[in-house]
Amino acid sequence: MTATLTDARGRRAALDLPYTHVDDFFIDGAWRTAATDGRAPVVDPATGETWGSVPAATPEELDVAVSAARGALDGWSALSAADRAGYLLRIADEIEARSEQLAHTNTRENGSPVSETLGAAANAAGIFRYFATLASWLDDQDVRPFPAGGAESVVDKDPIGVCGLIAPWNFPINLVVIKLAPALLAGCTVVIKPASPTPLSIRFIIDAVQAAGVPAGVVNLLTGPGRFGDALVRHPGVDKIAFTGSTPVGRKIAAACGELLRPVTLELGGKSSAIVLPDADLDAVSRVLIRSCMRNTGQTCYISTRILAPASRYEEVVDMVAETIAAAPQGDPLDPGTVFGPVATAAQFDTVSGYLDSARREGARIVTGGRAATAEELTPGLEDGEFIIPTVLADVTPDMTVAREEIFGPVITILRYDDSGGPDEAVALANNTKFGLGGIVFGADETRALEVARRVDSGSVGINFFGSNHSAPFGGRHDSGLGVEYGIEGLSAYLSPKSIHRRR
């Protein structure tokens, strides 16, 4: 565990955060006091302290926000894409100017280590800047001749309209921005609903939008519980929904949007695999293991929490994974040296603990971790936090619950495959899941690794590492979602094409 010179509560007391207990929403270009006194607490999962709160929006306030977005749509979409890109570039600069307070707020909301959250502003700014580069693709006229000749079609890229953006709690900034940036460039207006545990850090993005001079009504922010998200999904004034979160909630949103014939983008759960080929350099794997397989204390959708190890090197892989995970410091997420923080909520702590119980019952071998941290193992002030020691489970079989279901916590499972006949069994194991979001192939022969990667049934696969490329589509297959984000493909999700036919 991380050793610190400062008591965890003292570290928090020294922070100067502008948003703690707030009583307003951002609607039609201004912060407006909530109509009711109903509030939702914001709890620091590292200490158990309720340090903030936000109001719950009423149906009437949702109507006002959607109406504001609708009223701003014509003016915003009438601008050239180049003009809208100028706003995106100014937003990017303003976000970076708020990076430290944004990071500390994010860490207090969900326990993500500050070593992770300090990069959130730069990454968000990078997303805005990338989408700004696509302005010429939108502005350039697209004319397509009839194959038989004599006529042509002008293909316009109209904005899809008012968009409801619903974000999860694990990456509350970037998983909004990957929706917000393309929506704004496309000419759409938006109503944002952050996840209930993380409603404060997103306010820095709204501050940046306001400071950049974005017209009133283009971006609106409301907070509320899960049922409020359902109201946003079903609101008659909303034209599209973009959601990142769990598969069960995504199914409900998909059903509602199907009933309403409303376009929807869903980025959902994952149970991705890292295939370790027999020639893999395990030292190289160790260097990227945490980032690729247990990023953000395992609370990342696309990380490869199932490691598929060749039988010929199985115990080598188990030892490497266990040593790498056990050596990484866990403790106060506000300590820059911390690698693993708490899980984000008390409910998630119970969920992860339940999976560990199932692993014991079903015969998995706990190599390291497998339990909650004790008070003696934690920095003073963290005794009431939601800490689970990062866990490595070996001798996991494909039928075990921990091999099939998304745990969303600091748990890695290691499965064995027979490599005597090549990678076929590894590929079959990787594809033996209802999800299809990420994946990695580790191997010294990158040509061979690429061949294996192409056989993995997943929206994204990395070779010897995993990352997100702002210019390449990211999305899931099967139970991992519908549609993609990032790239021109992600921008196209906020467009409604129209063909205008004319004779030459």
Coordinates of C-alpha atoms in Angstrom, one line a residue, residues 80-362:
S80 CA -20.2 26.6 -41.3
A81 CA -18.4 23.6 -39.9
A82 CA -15.2 25.7 -39.9
D83 CA -16.8 28.2 -37.6
R84 CA -18.0 25.5 -35.3
A85 CA -14.5 24.0 -35.3
G86 CA -13.2 27.4 -34.1
Y87 CA -15.4 27.0 -31.0
L88 CA -14.1 23.5 -30.5
L89 CA -10.6 24.8 -30.5
R90 CA -11.4 27.4 -28.0
I91 CA -13.2 24.9 -25.8
A92 CA -10.0 22.7 -25.9
D93 CA -7.9 25.6 -24.6
E94 CA -10.3 26.4 -21.9
I95 CA -10.4 22.7 -20.7
E96 CA -6.7 22.6 -20.4
A97 CA -6.7 25.7 -18.3
R98 CA -8.9 23.8 -15.7
S99 CA -6.9 20.6 -15.7
E100 CA -5.8 20.4 -12.1
Q101 CA -9.1 21.2 -10.4
L102 CA -11.0 19.0 -12.9
A103 CA -8.6 16.1 -12.0
H104 CA -9.0 16.5 -8.2
T105 CA -12.7 16.7 -8.5
N106 CA -12.9 13.6 -10.7
T107 CA -10.7 11.7 -8.2
R108 CA -12.8 12.7 -5.3
E109 CA -16.0 11.6 -7.1
N110 CA -14.9 8.1 -8.2
G111 CA -11.5 7.3 -6.7
S112 CA -9.6 7.2 -10.0
P113 CA -5.9 7.8 -9.2
V114 CA -4.9 11.3 -9.8
S115 CA -2.1 9.9 -12.1
E116 CA -5.0 8.9 -14.3
T117 CA -7.3 12.0 -13.9
L118 CA -4.5 14.5 -14.4
G119 CA -4.5 13.4 -18.1
A120 CA -8.3 13.8 -18.5
A121 CA -8.2 17.5 -19.6
A122 CA -5.4 17.0 -22.1
N123 CA -7.2 14.0 -23.6
A124 CA -10.5 15.8 -23.8
A125 CA -8.8 18.8 -25.4
G126 CA -7.2 16.4 -27.9
I127 CA -10.6 15.0 -28.8
F128 CA -12.0 18.5 -29.5
R129 CA -9.0 19.4 -31.6
Y130 CA -9.2 16.2 -33.6
F131 CA -12.8 16.6 -34.5
A132 CA -12.1 20.3 -35.4
T133 CA -9.8 18.9 -38.2
L134 CA -12.9 17.2 -39.8
A135 CA -14.6 20.5 -40.6
S136 CA -13.5 20.5 -44.2
W137 CA -15.0 17.1 -44.7
L138 CA -18.4 18.5 -43.6
D139 CA -18.1 21.8 -45.5
D140 CA -16.9 20.3 -48.8
Q141 CA -19.7 19.8 -51.2
D142 CA -20.3 16.1 -52.0
V143 CA -21.7 15.6 -55.6
R144 CA -22.2 12.1 -57.0
P145 CA -23.2 11.4 -60.6
F146 CA -25.9 9.0 -61.5
P147 CA -24.3 5.8 -62.8
A148 CA -26.4 6.0 -66.0
G149 CA -25.4 9.7 -66.5
G150 CA -27.5 12.7 -67.1
A151 CA -28.1 13.7 -63.5
E152 CA -26.3 14.0 -60.2
S153 CA -27.0 14.0 -56.5
V154 CA -25.8 16.6 -54.0
V155 CA -25.4 14.8 -50.6
D156 CA -25.9 17.1 -47.7
K157 CA -24.7 16.2 -44.2
D158 CA -27.4 17.7 -42.0
P159 CA -27.1 17.6 -38.2
I160 CA -29.3 14.9 -36.6
G161 CA -30.8 17.4 -34.1
V162 CA -31.0 17.6 -30.3
C163 CA -28.9 14.9 -28.7
G164 CA -29.2 13.4 -25.2
L165 CA -25.7 12.5 -24.0
I166 CA -25.6 10.0 -21.0
A167 CA -22.2 9.2 -19.5
P168 CA -20.9 6.6 -17.0
W169 CA -19.0 7.1 -13.8
N170 CA -15.6 5.5 -14.6
F171 CA -14.4 8.2 -17.1
P172 CA -16.9 11.0 -16.6
I173 CA -15.0 13.6 -18.7
N174 CA -13.8 11.8 -21.8
L175 CA -16.8 9.6 -22.2
V176 CA -18.9 12.8 -22.5
V177 CA -16.4 14.5 -24.7
I178 CA -16.3 11.7 -27.3
K179 CA -20.0 12.4 -27.8
L180 CA -20.0 16.2 -27.3
A181 CA -17.2 17.1 -29.7
P182 CA -18.6 15.4 -32.8
A183 CA -22.2 16.4 -31.9
L184 CA -21.1 20.1 -31.8
L185 CA -19.1 19.9 -35.0
A186 CA -22.0 18.2 -36.8
G187 CA -24.2 21.2 -35.8
C188 CA -26.2 19.4 -33.1
T189 CA -27.3 20.8 -29.8
V190 CA -27.2 18.7 -26.6
V191 CA -28.5 17.9 -23.2
I192 CA -25.9 16.1 -21.0
K193 CA -26.8 13.8 -18.1
P194 CA -23.7 12.7 -16.1
A195 CA -23.7 9.5 -14.0
S196 CA -25.1 10.0 -10.4
P197 CA -21.8 9.3 -8.6
T198 CA -19.8 11.8 -10.8
P199 CA -21.9 14.9 -11.4
L200 CA -19.4 17.6 -10.5
S201 CA -16.3 17.2 -12.7
I202 CA -18.3 17.6 -15.9
R203 CA -19.1 21.2 -14.7
F204 CA -15.5 22.1 -15.8
I205 CA -16.4 21.2 -19.3
I206 CA -19.5 23.4 -19.1
D207 CA -17.3 26.2 -17.8
A208 CA -15.0 25.7 -20.8
V209 CA -18.0 25.8 -23.2
Q210 CA -19.2 29.0 -21.7
A211 CA -15.8 30.6 -21.7
A212 CA -15.4 29.7 -25.3
G213 CA -18.5 31.7 -26.2
V214 CA -20.6 28.9 -27.4
P215 CA -24.1 30.3 -28.0
A216 CA -26.8 29.9 -25.4
G217 CA -28.8 26.7 -25.6
V218 CA -26.3 24.7 -27.6
V219 CA -25.0 22.8 -24.5
N220 CA -27.2 22.1 -21.5
L221 CA -26.4 20.1 -18.3
L222 CA -28.9 18.4 -15.9
T223 CA -28.3 16.0 -13.0
G224 CA -30.6 13.3 -11.7
P225 CA -31.0 9.6 -10.9
G226 CA -31.2 6.8 -13.3
R227 CA -34.9 7.3 -13.9
F228 CA -34.2 10.8 -15.1
G229 CA -31.9 9.3 -17.7
D230 CA -34.9 7.3 -18.9
A231 CA -37.0 10.5 -19.1
L232 CA -34.3 12.1 -21.3
V233 CA -34.2 9.0 -23.6
R234 CA -37.9 9.2 -24.1
H235 CA -38.3 12.9 -24.3
P236 CA -40.2 13.8 -27.5
G237 CA -37.9 16.8 -28.2
V238 CA -34.8 14.6 -28.4
D239 CA -33.6 13.3 -31.8
K240 CA -30.7 11.0 -30.8
I241 CA -29.3 9.3 -27.7
A242 CA -25.6 8.5 -27.1
F243 CA -25.0 6.3 -24.0
T244 CA -22.0 4.7 -22.4
G245 CA -22.6 2.3 -19.5
S246 CA -23.7 -1.2 -18.6
T247 CA -25.2 -3.7 -21.0
P248 CA -28.4 -4.2 -19.0
V249 CA -29.1 -0.4 -19.0
G250 CA -28.1 -0.2 -22.7
R251 CA -30.7 -2.9 -23.6
K252 CA -33.4 -0.8 -22.0
I253 CA -32.3 2.3 -23.8
A254 CA -32.1 0.4 -27.1
A255 CA -35.6 -0.9 -26.6
A256 CA -36.9 2.6 -25.9
C257 CA -35.1 4.0 -28.9
G258 CA -36.4 1.2 -31.1
E259 CA -39.9 1.9 -30.0
L260 CA -39.5 5.6 -30.8
L261 CA -37.5 5.0 -34.0
R262 CA -34.8 7.2 -32.5
P263 CA -31.1 6.8 -33.5
V264 CA -28.9 5.6 -30.7
T265 CA -25.2 4.9 -30.1
L266 CA -24.4 2.5 -27.3
E267 CA -20.9 1.7 -25.9
L268 CA -21.5 -1.0 -23.4
G269 CA -19.7 -3.6 -21.4
G270 CA -16.8 -5.8 -22.2
K271 CA -15.0 -9.0 -21.3
S272 CA -12.0 -8.7 -23.5
S273 CA -9.1 -11.2 -23.7
A274 CA -5.3 -10.7 -24.0
I275 CA -3.9 -13.6 -26.0
V276 CA -0.4 -14.3 -24.9
L277 CA 1.3 -16.2 -27.8
P278 CA 4.1 -18.6 -27.0
D279 CA 6.8 -16.3 -28.3
A280 CA 5.6 -13.3 -26.3
D281 CA 8.2 -11.2 -24.4
L282 CA 6.8 -11.4 -20.9
D283 CA 9.0 -8.5 -19.7
A284 CA 7.4 -6.3 -22.4
V285 CA 3.9 -7.6 -21.5
S286 CA 4.6 -6.7 -17.8
R287 CA 5.4 -3.1 -18.8
V288 CA 2.0 -2.5 -20.4
L289 CA 0.0 -5.0 -18.3
I290 CA -1.7 -2.6 -15.9
R291 CA -2.5 0.0 -18.5
S292 CA -3.9 -2.6 -20.9
C293 CA -5.5 -5.1 -18.4
M294 CA -6.3 -3.2 -15.1
R295 CA -6.5 0.4 -16.0
N296 CA -8.3 2.7 -13.5
T297 CA -8.4 -0.1 -10.9
G298 CA -10.0 -2.4 -13.4
Q299 CA -13.0 -0.1 -14.0
T300 CA -12.6 0.3 -17.7
C301 CA -14.8 -1.3 -20.3
Y302 CA -12.3 -2.3 -23.0
I303 CA -9.4 -3.6 -20.9
S304 CA -8.4 -7.2 -21.3
T305 CA -9.1 -8.7 -17.9
R306 CA -9.1 -12.3 -19.3
I307 CA -5.5 -13.3 -20.0
L308 CA -5.2 -16.4 -22.2
A309 CA -1.9 -18.0 -21.5
P310 CA -0.3 -20.9 -23.5
A311 CA -0.1 -24.2 -21.5
S312 CA 3.7 -24.3 -22.4
R313 CA 4.3 -21.1 -20.4
Y314 CA 1.3 -21.0 -18.1
E315 CA 3.0 -20.7 -14.8
E316 CA 5.5 -18.2 -16.2
V317 CA 2.6 -16.0 -17.2
V318 CA 0.8 -16.4 -13.8
D319 CA 4.0 -15.4 -11.9
M320 CA 4.6 -12.4 -14.2
V321 CA 1.1 -11.1 -13.8
A322 CA 1.0 -11.6 -10.1
E323 CA 4.3 -10.0 -9.5
T324 CA 3.4 -7.0 -11.6
I325 CA 0.0 -6.4 -10.0
A326 CA 1.3 -7.0 -6.4
A327 CA 4.1 -4.5 -6.9
A328 CA 1.9 -1.6 -7.9
P329 CA 1.0 0.7 -5.0
Q330 CA -2.6 0.9 -3.8
G331 CA -3.8 3.6 -1.6
D332 CA -5.0 7.3 -1.6
P333 CA -5.9 8.1 -5.1
L334 CA -4.9 11.7 -4.5
D335 CA -1.3 10.5 -4.0
P336 CA 0.6 10.8 -7.4
G337 CA 2.3 7.5 -6.6
T338 CA -0.9 5.5 -6.3
V339 CA -1.6 3.0 -9.1
F340 CA -4.7 1.4 -7.7
G341 CA -7.4 3.3 -5.8
P342 CA -10.7 2.2 -4.4
V343 CA -13.6 0.9 -6.4
A344 CA -15.9 3.8 -7.2
T345 CA -19.0 3.1 -5.0
A346 CA -20.1 0.9 -2.1
A347 CA -22.4 -0.9 -4.5
Q348 CA -19.5 -1.7 -6.8
F349 CA -17.5 -2.9 -3.8
D350 CA -20.3 -5.4 -3.0
T351 CA -20.5 -6.5 -6.7
V352 CA -16.7 -7.2 -6.9
S353 CA -16.7 -9.0 -3.6
G354 CA -19.5 -11.2 -4.8
Y355 CA -17.5 -12.2 -7.9
L356 CA -14.5 -13.0 -5.7
D357 CA -16.8 -15.3 -3.6
S358 CA -18.0 -17.0 -6.7
A359 CA -14.3 -17.5 -7.8
R360 CA -13.6 -19.3 -4.6
R361 CA -16.7 -21.5 -4.8
E362 CA -16.0 -22.5 -8.4

